[in-house]
XYZ file of C-alpha atoms in Angstrom:
672
model
C 0.000 0.000 0.000
C 1.306 3.406 -0.947
C 4.252 2.109 -3.007
C 3.170 3.526 -6.341
C 5.840 4.654 -8.780
C 6.062 8.367 -9.557
C 5.028 8.952 -13.138
C 7.072 10.158 -16.064
C 6.963 13.681 -17.474
C 5.076 12.455 -20.532
C 2.386 10.640 -18.581
C 2.069 13.593 -16.245
C 1.522 16.028 -19.124
C -1.259 13.857 -20.532
C -2.926 13.561 -17.151
C -2.740 17.314 -16.495
C -4.544 17.856 -19.801
C -7.212 15.328 -18.816
C -7.665 16.970 -15.405
C -8.039 20.406 -16.998
C -10.615 19.019 -19.402
C -12.589 17.516 -16.494
C -12.436 20.791 -14.559
C -13.478 22.800 -17.613
C -16.425 20.528 -18.417
C -17.594 20.640 -14.804
C -17.327 24.407 -14.491
C -18.859 25.091 -17.902
C -21.730 22.604 -17.899
C -22.643 22.571 -14.206
C -21.886 26.156 -13.197
C -22.071 27.932 -16.573
C -18.616 29.469 -16.262
C -17.701 30.683 -19.782
C -15.391 28.265 -21.577
C -13.208 31.094 -22.828
C -12.663 32.324 -19.264
C -11.474 28.856 -18.231
C -8.973 28.772 -21.087
C -7.738 32.288 -20.339
C -7.270 31.394 -16.681
C -5.186 28.298 -17.511
C -3.060 30.325 -19.931
C -2.484 33.064 -17.333
C -1.526 30.534 -14.657
C 0.980 28.931 -17.021
C 2.464 32.203 -18.276
C 2.434 34.404 -15.162
C 2.675 31.793 -12.399
C 4.117 28.474 -13.506
C 6.898 29.728 -15.777
C 8.513 32.127 -13.246
C 8.186 29.505 -10.531
C 9.698 26.822 -12.741
C 12.618 29.081 -13.618
C 13.400 29.930 -10.002
C 13.358 26.279 -8.952
C 15.708 25.449 -11.823
C 18.053 28.256 -10.828
C 17.961 26.940 -7.260
C 18.898 23.474 -8.596
C 15.745 21.952 -7.162
C 15.682 18.228 -7.850
C 12.422 16.341 -7.420
C 9.872 14.152 -9.165
C 7.670 15.730 -11.883
C 4.621 15.976 -9.620
C 6.386 17.817 -6.822
C 8.280 19.999 -9.264
C 5.105 21.107 -11.029
C 3.215 21.908 -7.832
C 6.145 23.681 -6.200
C 6.646 25.655 -9.417
C 3.079 26.919 -9.048
C 3.644 27.754 -5.381
C 6.921 29.527 -6.116
C 5.328 31.380 -9.022
C 2.508 32.633 -6.815
C 5.112 33.768 -4.272
C 7.211 35.611 -6.852
C 4.154 37.257 -8.388
C 2.884 38.317 -4.970
C 6.140 40.206 -4.405
C 7.037 41.408 -7.905
C 3.648 42.510 -9.219
C 2.922 45.272 -6.659
C 6.519 46.551 -6.892
C 6.389 46.745 -10.692
C 2.923 48.265 -10.617
C 4.076 50.796 -8.021
C 6.881 51.818 -10.377
C 4.348 52.056 -13.214
C 6.507 49.828 -15.403
C 4.083 47.029 -16.238
C 6.157 45.965 -19.238
C 8.669 44.561 -16.742
C 6.066 42.127 -15.463
C 5.416 40.842 -18.982
C 9.161 40.695 -19.648
C 9.676 38.542 -16.546
C 7.250 35.935 -17.881
C 8.645 36.118 -21.433
C 12.173 35.482 -20.174
C 10.832 32.600 -18.078
C 9.188 31.171 -21.192
C 12.473 31.329 -23.124
C 14.267 29.671 -20.208
C 11.581 26.969 -20.061
C 11.880 26.204 -23.790
C 15.670 25.964 -23.626
C 15.578 23.648 -20.622
C 12.937 21.355 -22.139
C 14.196 20.801 -25.698
C 15.127 17.186 -25.036
C 11.902 16.517 -23.173
C 9.923 17.866 -26.129
C 11.789 15.629 -28.565
C 11.159 12.652 -26.319
C 7.500 13.554 -26.002
C 6.924 13.875 -29.777
C 8.685 10.576 -30.431
C 6.280 8.578 -28.288
C 3.348 7.181 -30.223
C 1.376 5.461 -27.504
C 0.789 7.257 -24.218
C -0.281 5.503 -21.075
C -1.402 6.777 -17.711
C 0.445 5.476 -14.695
C -1.572 4.236 -11.754
C -0.648 7.241 -9.620
C -2.393 9.574 -12.025
C -5.675 7.752 -11.811
C -5.409 8.783 -8.189
C -4.825 12.285 -9.499
C -8.097 12.145 -11.405
C -9.927 10.965 -8.284
C -8.353 13.807 -6.306
C -9.535 16.249 -8.961
C -13.106 14.972 -8.644
C -13.023 15.223 -4.841
C -11.738 18.786 -5.068
C -14.587 19.705 -7.417
C -17.111 18.165 -5.017
C -15.722 20.214 -2.113
C -15.744 23.369 -4.214
C -19.255 22.639 -5.439
C -20.608 22.653 -1.895
C -18.654 25.742 -0.839
C -17.098 28.394 -3.080
C -18.757 27.374 -6.342
C -22.142 27.126 -4.648
C -21.863 30.645 -3.240
C -22.308 32.248 -6.661
C -24.822 31.033 -9.198
C -24.406 32.334 -12.725
C -27.808 33.043 -14.277
C -28.330 32.466 -17.967
C -29.566 35.026 -20.495
C -27.620 37.847 -18.814
C -29.906 37.819 -15.776
C -27.028 38.469 -13.402
C -25.990 36.331 -10.437
C -27.344 34.799 -7.257
C -25.071 35.333 -4.256
C -25.535 33.040 -1.263
C -26.510 35.071 1.795
C -24.628 33.115 4.436
C -22.687 34.348 7.494
C -20.160 31.524 7.021
C -18.884 33.069 3.781
C -16.875 36.284 3.766
C -15.745 36.016 0.131
C -17.811 39.075 -0.784
C -15.698 41.128 1.629
C -12.526 40.163 -0.227
C -14.254 40.657 -3.575
C -14.685 44.338 -2.712
C -11.000 44.621 -1.833
C -9.995 43.057 -5.156
C -12.136 45.641 -6.952
C -10.618 48.460 -4.876
C -7.102 47.388 -5.886
C -7.868 47.736 -9.575
C -7.117 51.447 -9.503
C -4.787 51.923 -6.536
C -2.327 49.901 -4.469
C -3.213 51.854 -1.320
C -7.005 52.000 -1.156
C -8.877 53.479 1.751
C -11.062 51.053 3.651
C -13.869 50.653 1.089
C -16.533 49.921 3.693
C -15.927 52.999 5.846
C -14.623 56.001 3.915
C -11.849 58.154 5.305
C -10.182 55.269 7.134
C -6.766 53.915 6.209
C -6.637 50.282 5.237
C -3.726 48.493 6.890
C -4.118 44.986 5.528
C -2.367 42.051 3.876
C -3.176 42.299 0.167
C -1.156 39.363 -1.222
C -4.135 37.220 -2.174
C -6.118 40.166 -3.510
C -3.313 41.485 -5.698
C -2.844 38.065 -7.278
C -6.556 38.008 -8.140
C -6.441 41.567 -9.456
C -3.428 40.729 -11.629
C -5.192 37.731 -13.150
C -8.305 39.825 -13.799
C -6.219 42.580 -15.375
C -4.441 40.349 -17.894
C -7.283 37.942 -18.678
C -10.302 40.240 -18.555
C -12.100 37.705 -16.370
C -14.949 39.102 -14.272
C -13.713 39.663 -10.703
C -16.804 37.872 -9.368
C -15.833 34.717 -11.247
C -12.227 35.117 -10.124
C -13.313 35.422 -6.474
C -15.789 32.556 -6.372
C -14.438 30.117 -8.971
C -10.905 30.482 -10.245
C -9.062 31.667 -7.149
C -10.548 28.968 -4.858
C -9.758 26.346 -7.517
C -6.104 27.382 -7.580
C -5.777 27.503 -3.815
C -7.557 24.188 -3.206
C -5.115 22.509 -5.590
C -2.150 24.103 -3.814
C -3.563 23.397 -0.358
C -3.908 19.666 -0.940
C -0.882 19.195 -3.193
C 1.784 21.115 -1.258
C 0.827 19.488 2.042
C 0.834 16.065 0.349
C 4.299 16.757 -1.091
C 5.574 17.558 2.389
C 4.167 14.334 3.811
C 5.566 12.316 0.913
C 8.985 13.893 1.459
C 8.946 12.505 5.012
C 7.237 9.130 4.565
C 7.489 8.198 0.851
C 3.915 6.925 0.983
C 1.692 8.337 -1.781
C -1.715 7.138 -0.591
C -1.317 8.462 2.931
C 0.211 11.657 1.559
C -3.022 12.224 -0.343
C -5.039 11.473 2.783
C -2.907 13.968 4.691
C -3.649 16.613 2.071
C -7.371 16.139 2.557
C -7.139 16.207 6.366
C -6.805 19.973 6.024
C -10.564 19.843 5.412
C -11.122 17.829 8.595
C -13.005 19.188 11.603
C -12.577 18.806 15.345
C -14.966 16.857 17.603
C -17.605 19.589 17.702
C -19.972 17.378 15.739
C -20.339 15.035 18.739
C -21.574 17.861 20.957
C -23.865 19.005 18.145
C -25.355 15.557 17.557
C -25.953 15.171 21.292
C -27.628 18.622 21.199
C -25.351 20.176 23.790
C -25.552 23.373 21.737
C -28.461 25.360 20.365
C -27.560 24.861 16.690
C -26.994 21.172 15.971
C -25.304 21.950 12.650
C -22.932 24.633 13.912
C -19.444 23.088 13.950
C -17.804 25.809 16.013
C -18.045 24.421 19.532
C -14.265 24.247 19.857
C -12.488 25.722 16.815
C -13.832 26.906 13.472
C -11.451 24.969 11.233
C -13.258 24.351 7.950
C -15.026 27.726 7.891
C -11.796 29.493 6.983
C -11.048 27.004 4.183
C -14.505 27.044 2.628
C -14.534 30.810 2.243
C -11.980 33.197 0.765
C -10.120 33.890 3.985
C -6.372 34.562 4.049
C -5.753 31.222 5.761
C -6.722 29.385 2.547
C -3.864 30.764 0.411
C -1.570 31.094 3.420
C -1.421 27.434 4.495
C 0.253 26.225 1.243
C 3.098 28.660 1.951
C 3.319 27.355 5.504
C 3.881 23.867 4.141
C 6.208 25.237 1.478
C 8.376 26.775 4.198
C 8.299 23.512 6.165
C 9.397 21.573 3.072
C 12.394 23.870 2.690
C 13.180 23.712 6.425
C 13.291 19.916 6.241
C 15.249 19.913 2.964
C 17.897 22.193 4.433
C 18.600 19.836 7.316
C 18.818 16.976 4.825
C 21.253 18.465 2.296
C 22.545 21.764 3.795
C 21.936 23.729 0.555
C 21.552 27.498 0.777
C 18.970 27.442 -2.021
C 16.502 25.820 0.378
C 16.950 28.710 2.787
C 16.332 31.182 -0.033
C 13.019 29.516 -0.847
C 12.237 29.245 2.868
C 12.639 33.020 3.204
C 10.491 33.621 0.135
C 7.631 31.479 1.454
C 7.791 32.937 4.971
C 7.671 36.542 3.737
C 4.855 35.845 1.274
C 2.852 33.973 3.912
C 2.923 37.138 6.029
C 1.756 39.262 3.107
C -1.236 36.932 2.762
C -2.042 36.037 6.379
C -0.375 38.045 9.119
C -0.265 35.206 11.656
C 1.625 32.622 9.581
C 5.037 34.224 8.960
C 5.697 35.245 12.590
C 4.486 31.832 13.769
C 6.978 30.059 11.483
C 9.818 32.311 12.618
C 8.959 31.974 16.310
C 8.642 28.180 16.155
C 11.901 27.971 14.181
C 13.798 30.005 16.778
C 12.525 27.840 19.623
C 13.339 24.699 17.625
C 16.871 25.889 16.963
C 17.356 26.561 20.654
C 16.131 23.054 21.514
C 18.447 21.514 18.921
C 21.326 23.604 20.250
C 20.716 22.295 23.757
C 20.542 18.758 22.371
C 23.780 19.399 20.446
C 21.999 18.442 17.229
C 22.369 21.750 15.426
C 25.389 21.653 13.134
C 24.111 24.299 10.723
C 21.857 26.313 13.020
C 23.721 29.546 12.369
C 22.735 29.457 8.697
C 19.036 29.115 9.346
C 19.399 31.606 12.192
C 20.622 34.216 9.711
C 17.759 33.261 7.413
C 15.247 33.833 10.195
C 16.823 37.212 10.918
C 16.547 38.157 7.254
C 12.931 36.972 7.100
C 12.119 38.967 10.219
C 13.629 42.107 8.685
C 11.566 41.724 5.504
C 8.371 41.143 7.494
C 9.088 44.125 9.719
C 9.688 46.371 6.708
C 6.436 45.259 5.110
C 4.554 45.899 8.329
C 6.095 49.356 8.785
C 5.284 50.561 5.261
C 1.615 49.698 5.668
C -0.634 52.710 6.324
C -1.119 53.503 9.996
C -4.631 52.851 11.359
C -6.823 55.936 11.415
C -8.060 54.977 14.893
C -5.915 53.174 17.428
C -8.528 50.682 18.557
C -6.451 47.544 17.939
C -4.896 45.993 21.018
C -2.922 43.015 22.228
C -3.632 41.908 25.768
C -3.198 38.939 28.055
C -6.423 36.951 28.150
C -5.832 33.536 29.760
C -7.900 30.606 28.459
C -10.060 32.907 26.311
C -11.151 30.283 23.797
C -11.548 27.650 26.508
C -14.036 29.795 28.422
C -15.831 30.616 25.170
C -16.278 26.895 24.536
C -17.708 26.413 28.042
C -20.113 29.242 27.317
C -21.247 27.569 24.085
C -21.836 24.343 25.997
C -23.700 26.183 28.773
C -21.140 25.061 31.374
C -20.567 27.431 34.301
C -17.695 26.656 36.661
C -18.028 29.880 38.656
C -20.709 28.476 40.936
C -18.053 26.190 42.466
C -15.458 28.846 43.212
C -16.711 30.027 46.623
C -18.084 26.893 48.236
C -15.951 24.185 46.641
C -12.586 25.610 45.479
C -10.905 22.188 45.349
C -13.776 20.778 43.330
C -13.556 23.805 41.046
C -9.878 23.078 40.333
C -10.682 19.441 39.531
C -13.551 20.376 37.226
C -11.428 23.070 35.610
C -8.631 20.629 34.774
C -11.060 18.008 33.475
C -12.884 20.598 31.378
C -9.560 21.886 30.025
C -8.540 18.362 29.050
C -11.937 17.871 27.407
C -11.452 21.148 25.519
C -7.972 20.251 24.263
C -9.089 16.808 23.091
C -12.199 18.286 21.496
C -10.177 20.931 19.675
C -7.585 18.552 18.259
C -9.855 15.558 17.755
C -7.922 12.533 16.527
C -4.924 14.812 16.034
C -4.395 14.643 19.797
C -2.037 11.714 19.122
C 0.679 14.310 18.583
C 1.152 14.087 22.374
C 2.629 10.602 21.830
C 5.358 12.212 19.753
C 5.922 14.828 22.441
C 6.519 12.003 24.914
C 8.805 10.266 22.417
C 10.833 13.434 22.196
C 11.324 13.631 25.960
C 12.271 9.960 25.936
C 14.928 10.832 23.331
C 13.320 8.538 20.751
C 13.465 11.245 18.111
C 15.807 14.123 17.367
C 14.747 14.934 13.807
C 14.748 18.707 13.257
C 11.469 18.611 11.334
C 9.675 16.729 14.142
C 11.017 19.178 16.717
C 9.803 22.075 14.583
C 6.321 20.618 14.037
C 5.797 19.893 17.731
C 7.051 23.354 18.666
C 4.772 24.942 16.090
C 1.725 23.064 17.412
C 2.270 23.664 21.109
C 3.377 27.289 20.819
C 0.526 28.276 18.500
C -2.237 26.582 20.460
C -1.285 27.954 23.854
C -0.332 31.383 22.538
C -3.857 31.773 21.185
C -5.268 30.751 24.563
C -3.382 33.441 26.464
C -3.499 36.503 24.215
C -6.205 38.573 22.595
C -5.429 40.390 19.349
C -8.220 42.525 17.984
C -10.411 45.551 18.410
C -11.472 46.915 21.788
C -15.120 46.819 20.626
C -15.090 43.377 19.016
C -15.027 39.865 20.455
C -13.140 38.515 17.425
C -9.749 37.302 18.630
C -7.309 37.226 15.734
C -4.884 35.431 18.015
C -7.041 32.358 17.430
C -5.408 31.895 14.028
C -2.255 30.636 15.763
C -4.251 27.731 17.179
C -5.942 26.956 13.862
C -2.557 26.829 12.104
C -1.291 24.535 14.853
C -4.205 22.133 14.478
C -3.662 21.936 10.713
C -0.054 20.899 11.333
C -1.124 18.353 13.956
C -2.734 16.344 11.154
C 0.778 15.185 10.303
C 1.098 13.025 13.396
C -2.166 11.119 13.132
C -1.431 10.148 9.525
C 2.191 9.357 10.422
C 0.901 7.030 13.105
C -1.221 5.210 10.528
C 1.791 4.838 8.232
C 3.848 3.357 11.064
C 1.349 0.547 11.731
C 2.702 -2.669 10.212
C -0.409 -4.818 10.515
C -2.411 -4.062 7.346
C -5.781 -5.048 8.769
C -5.304 -2.924 11.861
C -4.083 -0.022 9.752
C -7.183 -0.179 7.518
C -9.548 -0.239 10.490
C -7.823 2.671 12.210
C -7.709 4.607 8.935
C -11.473 4.242 8.569
C -11.995 5.413 12.145
C -9.723 8.415 11.586
C -11.655 9.343 8.439
C -15.004 9.046 10.253
C -13.962 11.163 13.232
C -12.153 13.680 11.025
C -14.724 14.292 8.306
C -18.116 13.806 9.954
C -18.025 17.411 11.142
C -17.008 18.539 7.657
C -19.935 16.656 6.141
C -22.372 18.265 8.580
C -20.894 21.677 7.892
C -21.168 21.402 4.114
C -24.496 19.622 3.964
C -26.373 21.765 6.468
C -24.830 24.824 8.079
C -22.882 25.850 4.962
C -25.628 24.941 2.506
C -28.375 27.498 3.136
C -30.454 28.219 0.055
C -30.804 31.937 0.717
C -29.591 34.036 -2.163
C -29.267 37.694 -3.035
C -29.835 38.737 -6.629
C -27.135 40.782 -8.327
C -29.151 42.226 -11.182
C -27.958 43.389 -14.619
C -28.897 46.926 -13.550
C -26.564 46.677 -10.555
C -23.761 45.345 -12.742
C -24.390 48.141 -15.221
C -24.182 50.713 -12.419
C -20.988 49.245 -10.957
C -19.306 49.251 -14.373
C -20.190 52.906 -14.811
C -18.739 53.747 -11.395
C -15.482 51.895 -12.123
C -15.058 53.576 -15.505
C -16.214 57.114 -14.687
C -15.185 57.920 -11.113
C -11.687 58.422 -9.723
C -10.218 55.805 -7.403
C -10.531 57.820 -4.198
C -14.173 58.747 -4.824
C -16.551 58.564 -1.872
C -20.016 57.489 -2.958
C -23.073 57.472 -0.737
C -25.740 54.785 -1.132
C -28.745 53.534 0.886
C -27.709 51.081 3.594
C -30.034 48.259 2.701
C -28.120 47.075 -0.379
C -26.516 43.672 -0.019
C -24.014 43.414 -1.481
C -23.010 47.062 -1.552
C -23.300 48.672 -4.975
C -20.370 50.932 -4.140
C -17.952 49.042 -1.901
C -18.434 45.441 -3.017
C -19.418 45.661 -6.668
C -17.478 48.795 -7.609
C -14.508 48.882 -5.236
C -15.085 52.496 -4.209
C -15.376 53.839 -0.678
C -18.756 54.507 0.857
C -19.345 56.338 4.140
C -20.600 53.054 5.520
C -21.490 49.529 4.408
C -23.273 47.096 6.683
C -23.279 43.796 4.782
C -20.449 41.327 5.535
C -17.846 43.872 6.612
C -15.668 44.218 9.696
C -15.989 47.891 10.517
C -15.711 47.123 14.236
C -12.078 46.208 13.548
C -11.477 49.667 12.077
C -13.540 52.281 13.915
C -15.075 53.019 17.314
C -18.675 52.110 18.004
C -19.857 55.703 18.316
C -18.423 56.469 14.856
C -20.225 53.505 13.334
C -23.499 54.421 15.044
C -23.201 58.064 13.994
C -22.623 57.178 10.360
C -25.532 54.782 10.393
C -27.884 57.507 11.658
C -26.591 60.082 9.162
C -27.096 57.802 6.147
C -30.570 56.768 7.276
C -31.458 60.441 7.721
C -30.042 61.416 4.329
C -32.517 59.193 2.489
C -35.438 59.803 4.871
C -38.040 62.055 3.237
C -39.025 63.349 6.688
C -35.494 64.411 7.587
C -35.484 68.091 8.574
C -31.724 68.511 8.946
C -29.197 69.564 6.319
C -28.188 66.978 3.738
C -25.462 69.314 2.557
C -23.891 69.093 6.004
C -23.833 65.295 5.732
C -22.231 65.584 2.292
C -19.595 67.938 3.644
C -19.035 65.865 6.780
C -18.053 62.746 4.824
C -16.539 64.446 1.747
C -19.065 62.756 -0.515
C -18.405 63.058 -4.248
C -21.463 61.185 -5.545
C -24.649 59.726 -4.166
C -26.896 56.955 -5.445
C -30.651 56.853 -5.237
C -33.325 54.651 -6.786
C -36.398 55.195 -8.868
C -38.476 54.320 -5.793
C -36.634 56.774 -3.543
C -36.504 59.520 -6.127
C -38.496 62.494 -4.940
C -37.940 61.898 -1.233
C -35.877 65.085 -1.358
C -34.669 67.572 -3.926
C -31.807 65.599 -5.471
C -31.237 68.161 -8.205
C -30.375 70.777 -5.605
C -27.503 68.620 -4.361
C -25.994 67.247 -7.554
C -26.105 66.705 -11.279
C -27.493 63.471 -12.681
C -24.716 61.600 -14.481
C -26.171 58.093 -14.723
C -29.580 56.472 -14.847
C -30.952 53.050 -15.683
C -34.206 51.237 -14.901
C -33.452 51.096 -11.174
C -30.699 53.495 -10.145
C -29.589 57.102 -10.506
C -26.178 58.591 -9.713
C -25.736 62.254 -8.861
C -22.417 64.057 -8.841
C -22.185 66.550 -6.004
C -22.225 70.158 -7.229
């Protein structure tokens, strides 16, 4: 089991073509994604992503099987593009970006002359057994996408617009607005609350904007179809490559890749109705939510595994090229998800210290310098970001914050024991904490066995030390700190724990690989799959599958296109609050004084500011408002305002602005 030969370049090329055909047929026939958009996306990925990544790996003398080389070329290409594209665009020298890909194409052709001759000389192609697994993986990926990202946007025929799933578990529309905002400027204001600086990690969004720019693909389709497709492939493939590098077992490497879609043990509490919502998987940790929506963790995790691959490779062959790629992946991971890069660096430093104490660190100084360099790059990127308009973000000590939140969800109150039974309280606290840790990790809790093995000196592998350090440090760091707004309960420190739990998947699958008895291994594998994916099934089939949709009409699309083409990038446009999604912020990428649908304004501004803006906008469109609309316009520096045919006449619009756009539903006025 698992000893399947890696395929040849020729067989791999044929299978990649077959997989692309399957994906294209599925997207075109089932979801009505235009065929030409699919072809343009594949061409852009090859030209702008794969070729630069391939060239860099060749220059770094990367030696691996065709599967790993192809996937890591994509990952490296995404990393290079994430760094180079904004720099070139900032310099307003876009020809350099094209030149980079052209030179990569020339390099690719030169390096593959012999392979091409070999390919054309073969008359009969065959598909190796491993690539039938590849086809199965492709189908499973499409199923997962169908019940998440793809299902969030329905393309209507006959130019009737789109249906957007109205679901609190999906925040893709939030990132869609950011992608639109980046079309005209690299430093947009916060589009959902005008006048506020936007200090954010734009790596994922700039990649999407670049692909839209050079392919002409609709940014809605890029957000809900093409970008998730790319990141799902990277998520599964890069993690599987890492596992294969350690174990040399293909089948379990594939299983490991899919465990990133596994849940914790929340489903048990839900089935037993310990919580109010039996389908809500978030009793302990919300793991799959962040994968099944366009959150930064989705594109960030492949770079986490990419960095781990290079960390392990360095300790195997001591090549500086691995450290170069390690630095690249760490820096890019920070530009995509702010918690990943620092977590990698912190865990690496602790691991190096442990190896130094164990006298197992012959080349620690090299990776130490690499970590210093990575830290400098991350610090520079953080410093050059715009400063927050309001200083409402804070970092504070908050012991056992997620643990107590879990007890609250389960309606468990330990406080009643504090006064009368302090000893009993301590016992219950420890038992509840153990229950919480096991519930959060699920079957991944077996990583503790490897912790014990470490203390028993049964292992001294640098990669194992790093993984254990990463897991323990991230989980407990998130339990003791709060990172977020002083008016929001959202703890961004929780991402450290989620990253840790993803990595903990390694040890449960490693345990399965180590079992020699085939029958026992099969039984335990089935049990692991059941306990890992039952929660995922419940999440996708129920909680994530609400059939409530918002209609994005052709009139709204028409209006958003006009705004993008006829207003300057820093325009502030007022609209009624009840639009979901926002005509201005989401669909057009311009700033509005306030947007209320699927935004995180509480992370940006104080509550009294948000409340004040809400009242002002409601008053502006209220026909009974007796105050001054001109004062509201002046207060928020409004350049345009939108009204509707139904609202027209509620006040004297012509006295405030000149009509510059009108269709069957909407009117835009430019402030005089």
